[in-house]
PDB file of C-alpha atoms in Angstrom:
ATOM      1  CA  LEU P   1       0.000   0.000   0.000  1.00 85.00           C
ATOM      2  CA  LEU P   2       2.608   2.544   1.085  1.00 89.00           C
ATOM      3  CA  SER P   3       4.899   1.950  -1.884  1.00 88.00           C
ATOM      4  CA  SER P   4       1.993   2.221  -4.349  1.00 90.00           C
ATOM      5  CA  LEU P   5       1.129   5.798  -3.386  1.00 93.00           C
ATOM      6  CA  LYS P   6       2.220   8.651  -5.612  1.00 93.00           C
ATOM      7  CA  GLY P   7       2.634  12.271  -4.568  1.00 90.00           C
ATOM      8  CA  ARG P   8       2.845  14.200  -7.824  1.00 93.00           C
ATOM      9  CA  THR P   9      -0.486  16.028  -7.714  1.00 95.00           C
ATOM     10  CA  LEU P  10      -2.054  17.849  -4.781  1.00 94.00           C
ATOM     11  CA  VAL P  11      -4.690  15.129  -4.306  1.00 95.00           C
ATOM     12  CA  GLU P  12      -2.072  12.349  -4.467  1.00 96.00           C
ATOM     13  CA  ALA P  13       0.148  14.225  -2.007  1.00 96.00           C
ATOM     14  CA  LEU P  14      -2.771  14.771   0.360  1.00 97.00           C
ATOM     15  CA  HIS P  15      -3.704  11.086   0.309  1.00 97.00           C
ATOM     16  CA  LYS P  16      -0.126   9.915   0.642  1.00 97.00           C
ATOM     17  CA  SER P  17       0.676  12.215   3.555  1.00 97.00           C
ATOM     18  CA  ILE P  18      -2.514  11.162   5.361  1.00 98.00           C
ATOM     19  CA  ILE P  19      -1.896   7.431   4.896  1.00 97.00           C
ATOM     20  CA  PHE P  20       1.778   7.756   5.857  1.00 97.00           C
ATOM     21  CA  THR P  21       0.785   9.721   8.978  1.00 97.00           C
ATOM     22  CA  LEU P  22      -1.846   7.150   9.975  1.00 97.00           C
ATOM     23  CA  PHE P  23       0.452   4.142   9.547  1.00 96.00           C
ATOM     24  CA  GLY P  24       3.588   5.885  10.801  1.00 96.00           C
ATOM     25  CA  THR P  25       2.197   7.365  13.996  1.00 97.00           C
ATOM     26  CA  GLY P  26      -0.893   5.357  14.912  1.00 95.00           C
ATOM     27  CA  ILE P  27      -2.745   8.637  15.367  1.00 96.00           C
ATOM     28  CA  ARG P  28      -6.516   8.330  15.737  1.00 95.00           C
ATOM     29  CA  VAL P  29      -8.623   9.606  12.834  1.00 96.00           C
ATOM     30  CA  GLY P  30     -10.246  12.277  15.009  1.00 95.00           C
ATOM     31  CA  GLU P  31      -6.814  13.517  16.036  1.00 96.00           C
ATOM     32  CA  LEU P  32      -5.616  13.518  12.423  1.00 97.00           C
ATOM     33  CA  ILE P  33      -8.481  15.613  11.062  1.00 97.00           C
ATOM     34  CA  ASN P  34      -8.105  18.130  13.889  1.00 96.00           C
ATOM     35  CA  LEU P  35      -4.395  18.767  13.243  1.00 97.00           C
ATOM     36  CA  LYS P  36      -3.644  22.418  12.521  1.00 97.00           C
ATOM     37  CA  ARG P  37      -0.781  23.739  10.395  1.00 97.00           C
ATOM     38  CA  LYS P  38       0.933  24.940  13.592  1.00 97.00           C
ATOM     39  CA  ASP P  39       0.855  21.356  14.955  1.00 97.00           C
ATOM     40  CA  PHE P  40       3.467  20.263  12.372  1.00 98.00           C
ATOM     41  CA  GLY P  41       6.872  21.563  13.344  1.00 97.00           C
ATOM     42  CA  LYS P  42      10.367  20.889  14.553  1.00 97.00           C
ATOM     43  CA  LEU P  43      11.754  20.157  17.993  1.00 96.00           C
ATOM     44  CA  ARG P  44      15.468  19.634  18.651  1.00 95.00           C
ATOM     45  CA  GLY P  45      16.068  19.026  14.954  1.00 95.00           C
ATOM     46  CA  MET P  46      13.290  16.446  14.625  1.00 96.00           C
ATOM     47  CA  LYS P  47       9.968  16.900  12.801  1.00 97.00           C
ATOM     48  CA  VAL P  48       6.987  16.386  15.121  1.00 98.00           C
ATOM     49  CA  ILE P  49       3.242  16.723  15.319  1.00 97.00           C
ATOM     50  CA  ARG P  50       1.564  18.128  18.426  1.00 97.00           C
ATOM     51  CA  PHE P  51      -2.118  17.564  19.079  1.00 95.00           C
ATOM     52  CA  LYS P  52      -4.894  17.230  21.594  1.00 92.00           C
ATOM     53  CA  ALA P  53      -5.439  13.514  22.101  1.00 92.00           C
ATOM     54  CA  LYS P  54      -8.218  11.361  23.446  1.00 88.00           C
ATOM     55  CA  GLY P  55      -8.985  12.281  27.030  1.00 84.00           C
ATOM     56  CA  GLY P  56      -7.983  15.903  26.485  1.00 88.00           C
ATOM     57  CA  LYS P  57      -4.265  15.330  26.995  1.00 89.00           C
ATOM     58  CA  TYR P  58      -1.732  16.933  24.676  1.00 94.00           C
ATOM     59  CA  ARG P  59       0.741  14.708  22.877  1.00 95.00           C
ATOM     60  CA  MET P  60       3.762  15.162  20.678  1.00 96.00           C
ATOM     61  CA  LEU P  61       4.942  12.474  18.276  1.00 96.00           C
ATOM     62  CA  PRO P  62       8.194  12.367  16.318  1.00 96.00           C
ATOM     63  CA  LEU P  63       7.875  11.796  12.589  1.00 97.00           C
ATOM     64  CA  LYS P  64      10.123   9.566  10.551  1.00 96.00           C
ATOM     65  CA  ASP P  65      11.743  11.404   7.637  1.00 96.00           C
ATOM     66  CA  GLU P  66       9.475   9.618   5.141  1.00 96.00           C
ATOM     67  CA  ILE P  67       6.360  11.011   6.820  1.00 97.00           C
ATOM     68  CA  SER P  68       7.603  14.578   7.231  1.00 97.00           C
ATOM     69  CA  ARG P  69       8.826  14.562   3.618  1.00 97.00           C
ATOM     70  CA  GLU P  70       5.309  13.636   2.419  1.00 97.00           C
ATOM     71  CA  ILE P  71       3.669  16.326   4.555  1.00 97.00           C
ATOM     72  CA  GLU P  72       6.178  18.896   3.291  1.00 97.00           C
ATOM     73  CA  ASN P  73       5.499  17.830  -0.312  1.00 97.00           C
ATOM     74  CA  TYR P  74       1.765  18.260   0.308  1.00 96.00           C
ATOM     75  CA  LEU P  75       2.338  21.736   1.823  1.00 96.00           C
ATOM     76  CA  PHE P  76       4.578  22.662  -1.118  1.00 96.00           C
ATOM     77  CA  LEU P  77       1.913  21.612  -3.632  1.00 96.00           C
ATOM     78  CA  MET P  78      -0.727  23.534  -1.652  1.00 94.00           C
ATOM     79  CA  SER P  79       1.365  26.712  -1.851  1.00 94.00           C
ATOM     80  CA  LYS P  80       2.121  26.082  -5.528  1.00 94.00           C
ATOM     81  CA  GLU P  81      -1.642  26.163  -6.154  1.00 91.00           C
ATOM     82  CA  GLY P  82      -1.930  29.403  -4.187  1.00 89.00           C
ATOM     83  CA  ARG P  83      -3.453  27.753  -1.127  1.00 88.00           C
ATOM     84  CA  LEU P  84      -1.330  29.073   1.688  1.00 80.00           C
ATOM     85  CA  HIS P  85      -1.900  27.784   5.210  1.00 81.00           C
ATOM     86  CA  SER P  86      -2.202  30.134   8.143  1.00 92.00           C
ATOM     87  CA  LEU P  87      -0.980  28.527  11.355  1.00 95.00           C
ATOM     88  CA  ASP P  88      -4.535  28.009  12.646  1.00 96.00           C
ATOM     89  CA  ASP P  89      -5.815  26.407   9.431  1.00 96.00           C
ATOM     90  CA  PRO P  90      -6.381  22.645   9.313  1.00 96.00           C
ATOM     91  CA  LEU P  91      -3.215  20.850   8.203  1.00 97.00           C
ATOM     92  CA  PHE P  92      -5.090  18.471   5.889  1.00 96.00           C
ATOM     93  CA  GLN P  93      -7.766  20.196   3.819  1.00 95.00           C
ATOM     94  CA  PRO P  94     -10.138  19.072   1.082  1.00 90.00           C
ATOM     95  CA  SER P  95      -8.926  19.465  -2.468  1.00 84.00           C
ATOM     96  CA  ARG P  96     -12.481  20.180  -3.615  1.00 75.00           C
ATOM     97  CA  ASN P  97     -15.893  20.836  -2.109  1.00 70.00           C
ATOM     98  CA  ARG P  98     -18.895  20.312  -4.367  1.00 69.00           C
ATOM     99  CA  HIS P  99     -21.361  21.702  -1.823  1.00 71.00           C
ATOM    100  CA  THR P 100     -20.005  25.039  -0.587  1.00 71.00           C
ATOM    101  CA  ASN P 101     -16.627  25.371  -2.347  1.00 68.00           C
ATOM    102  CA  ALA P 102     -15.076  26.083   1.082  1.00 72.00           C
ATOM    103  CA  LEU P 103     -11.643  24.478   1.137  1.00 84.00           C
ATOM    104  CA  VAL P 104     -10.113  25.889   4.309  1.00 83.00           C
ATOM    105  CA  LYS P 105     -11.722  23.381   6.638  1.00 89.00           C
ATOM    106  CA  PRO P 106     -10.814  20.027   8.132  1.00 89.00           C
ATOM    107  CA  LEU P 107     -11.489  16.815   6.279  1.00 94.00           C
ATOM    108  CA  ASN P 108     -14.219  14.644   7.716  1.00 92.00           C
ATOM    109  CA  LYS P 109     -13.817  11.106   9.021  1.00 96.00           C
ATOM    110  CA  THR P 110     -15.825   9.613   6.163  1.00 95.00           C
ATOM    111  CA  THR P 111     -13.383  11.083   3.650  1.00 94.00           C
ATOM    112  CA  ILE P 112     -10.449   9.455   5.441  1.00 96.00           C
ATOM    113  CA  PHE P 113     -12.229   6.071   5.492  1.00 95.00           C
ATOM    114  CA  ARG P 114     -13.050   6.378   1.769  1.00 94.00           C
ATOM    115  CA  LEU P 115      -9.588   7.370   0.619  1.00 95.00           C
ATOM    116  CA  LEU P 116      -7.967   4.578   2.615  1.00 96.00           C
ATOM    117  CA  LYS P 117     -10.434   2.008   1.242  1.00 94.00           C
ATOM    118  CA  LYS P 118      -9.856   3.258  -2.325  1.00 94.00           C
ATOM    119  CA  HIS P 119      -6.079   2.985  -2.103  1.00 94.00           C
ATOM    120  CA  CYS P 120      -6.276  -0.456  -0.485  1.00 93.00           C
ATOM    121  CA  GLN P 121      -8.515  -1.714  -3.280  1.00 93.00           C
ATOM    122  CA  ASN P 122      -6.043  -0.291  -5.821  1.00 93.00           C
ATOM    123  CA  VAL P 123      -3.473  -2.787  -4.505  1.00 93.00           C
ATOM    124  CA  ASP P 124      -5.945  -5.668  -4.154  1.00 93.00           C
ATOM    125  CA  ILE P 125      -6.505  -5.354  -0.411  1.00 89.00           C
ATOM    126  CA  PHE P 126     -10.204  -6.006  -0.026  1.00 87.00           C
ATOM    127  CA  ASP P 127     -10.296  -6.756   3.691  1.00 89.00           C
ATOM    128  CA  ARG P 128     -12.063  -4.223   5.864  1.00 87.00           C
ATOM    129  CA  VAL P 129      -9.399  -1.560   6.364  1.00 90.00           C
ATOM    130  CA  SER P 130      -9.950   1.583   8.410  1.00 92.00           C
ATOM    131  CA  PRO P 131      -7.826   4.313   9.965  1.00 94.00           C
ATOM    132  CA  HIS P 132      -7.987   2.229  13.142  1.00 94.00           C
ATOM    133  CA  SER P 133      -6.455  -0.664  11.176  1.00 93.00           C
ATOM    134  CA  ALA P 134      -3.459   1.589  10.540  1.00 94.00           C
ATOM    135  CA  ARG P 135      -3.178   2.156  14.292  1.00 95.00           C
ATOM    136  CA  ALA P 136      -3.401  -1.571  15.017  1.00 93.00           C
ATOM    137  CA  THR P 137      -0.841  -2.294  12.285  1.00 92.00           C
ATOM    138  CA  MET P 138       1.601   0.213  13.767  1.00 94.00           C
ATOM    139  CA  ILE P 139       1.234  -1.272  17.258  1.00 95.00           C
ATOM    140  CA  SER P 140       1.555  -4.879  16.064  1.00 91.00           C
ATOM    141  CA  SER P 141       4.515  -4.013  13.864  1.00 91.00           C
ATOM    142  CA  LEU P 142       6.405  -2.451  16.766  1.00 94.00           C
ATOM    143  CA  LEU P 143       5.657  -5.416  19.023  1.00 91.00           C
ATOM    144  CA  GLU P 144       6.734  -7.813  16.243  1.00 87.00           C
ATOM    145  CA  LYS P 145      10.078  -5.967  16.041  1.00 91.00           C
ATOM    146  CA  GLY P 146      10.560  -6.585  19.745  1.00 89.00           C
ATOM    147  CA  VAL P 147       9.938  -3.020  20.931  1.00 94.00           C
ATOM    148  CA  ASP P 148       9.105  -2.992  24.630  1.00 93.00           C
ATOM    149  CA  LEU P 149       5.354  -3.096  25.348  1.00 94.00           C
ATOM    150  CA  TYR P 150       5.616  -0.083  27.662  1.00 94.00           C
ATOM    151  CA  LYS P 151       7.330   2.011  24.945  1.00 96.00           C
ATOM    152  CA  VAL P 152       4.693   0.976  22.403  1.00 95.00           C
ATOM    153  CA  SER P 153       1.983   1.874  24.911  1.00 95.00           C
ATOM    154  CA  ILE P 154       3.440   5.369  25.287  1.00 94.00           C
ATOM    155  CA  ALA P 155       3.714   5.781  21.495  1.00 95.00           C
ATOM    156  CA  ALA P 156       0.067   4.740  21.109  1.00 94.00           C
ATOM    157  CA  GLY P 157      -1.066   7.101  23.857  1.00 93.00           C
ATOM    158  CA  HIS P 158      -2.457   4.352  26.040  1.00 92.00           C
ATOM    159  CA  SER P 159      -2.416   5.005  29.771  1.00 89.00           C
ATOM    160  CA  ASN P 160      -2.262   1.264  30.465  1.00 93.00           C
ATOM    161  CA  PRO P 161      -0.048  -1.243  28.591  1.00 93.00           C
ATOM    162  CA  LYS P 162      -2.858  -3.808  28.941  1.00 93.00           C
ATOM    163  CA  THR P 163      -4.806  -1.782  26.387  1.00 93.00           C
ATOM    164  CA  THR P 164      -1.858  -1.939  24.001  1.00 93.00           C
ATOM    165  CA  LYS P 165      -1.570  -5.693  24.516  1.00 89.00           C
ATOM    166  CA  LEU P 166      -5.121  -6.076  23.140  1.00 89.00           C
ATOM    167  CA  TYR P 167      -3.814  -4.899  19.757  1.00 84.00           C
ATOM    168  CA  ASP P 168      -1.168  -7.632  19.616  1.00 79.00           C
ATOM    169  CA  LYS P 169      -2.245  -9.764  16.651  1.00 68.00           C
ATOM    170  CA  ARG P 170       1.050 -11.529  16.147  1.00 65.00           C
ATOM    171  CA  ASP P 171       0.867 -15.202  15.365  1.00 64.00           C
ATOM    172  CA  LYS P 172       1.730 -17.234  18.412  1.00 68.00           C
ATOM    173  CA  LYS P 173       4.195 -19.892  17.310  1.00 71.00           C
ATOM    174  CA  ILE P 174       4.231 -23.192  19.118  1.00 77.00           C
ATOM    175  CA  GLU P 175       8.038 -23.092  18.974  1.00 77.00           C
ATOM    176  CA  ASP P 176       7.976 -19.879  21.054  1.00 75.00           C
ATOM    177  CA  SER P 177       5.882 -21.296  23.882  1.00 76.00           C
ATOM    178  CA  ALA P 178       7.169 -20.500  27.373  1.00 78.00           C
ATOM    179  CA  LEU P 179       6.402 -24.101  28.333  1.00 83.00           C
ATOM    180  CA  LEU P 180       9.455 -25.238  26.387  1.00 83.00           C
ATOM    181  CA  GLU P 181      11.582 -23.315  28.933  1.00 85.00           C
ATOM    182  CA  VAL P 182      10.460 -25.434  31.891  1.00 89.00           C
ATOM    183  CA  GLY P 183      13.742 -26.698  33.295  1.00 84.00           C
ATOM    184  CA  TYR P 184      12.839 -29.388  35.833  1.00 85.00           C
ATOM    185  CA  PHE P 185      12.299 -32.306  33.416  1.00 77.00           C
TER     186      PHE P 185
END
């Protein structure tokens, strides 16, 4: 999915930056659509997003270079089309609006679901995929790589690692069973 996305046009760049942000940060869809331009910045030489998270707490997440590059490409293409962002404008904005023509507004959740579904179907992924699937994929991927559960819990914004553990969809291999470590036989 990620390697199939292009970023040449404004619409492609918007979609790519959204999908990269979802899969790269595990951000919730409500948090994503409420990001403002001022929420994308730099701290100690690292690109970050700052946002109000579930429960009203504020969070800051570092962005891998691939994600920040896609957001910057999207912002560049916005400015190239004369659509400059003020700091309080939504970071991700519609590329068209058939109803009111207002473009300086946040995307809605349905739009995010639709664009993700469309791009998944373009690469023959027909399972039910949602922005929450991106979150679950990020969490499972980190756990699969052996990242500490507590660190993954912090990255996901969970106050309890037990919540993060619920996302663990890794295959349990019989060869990895703790029972094989019993040492008194």
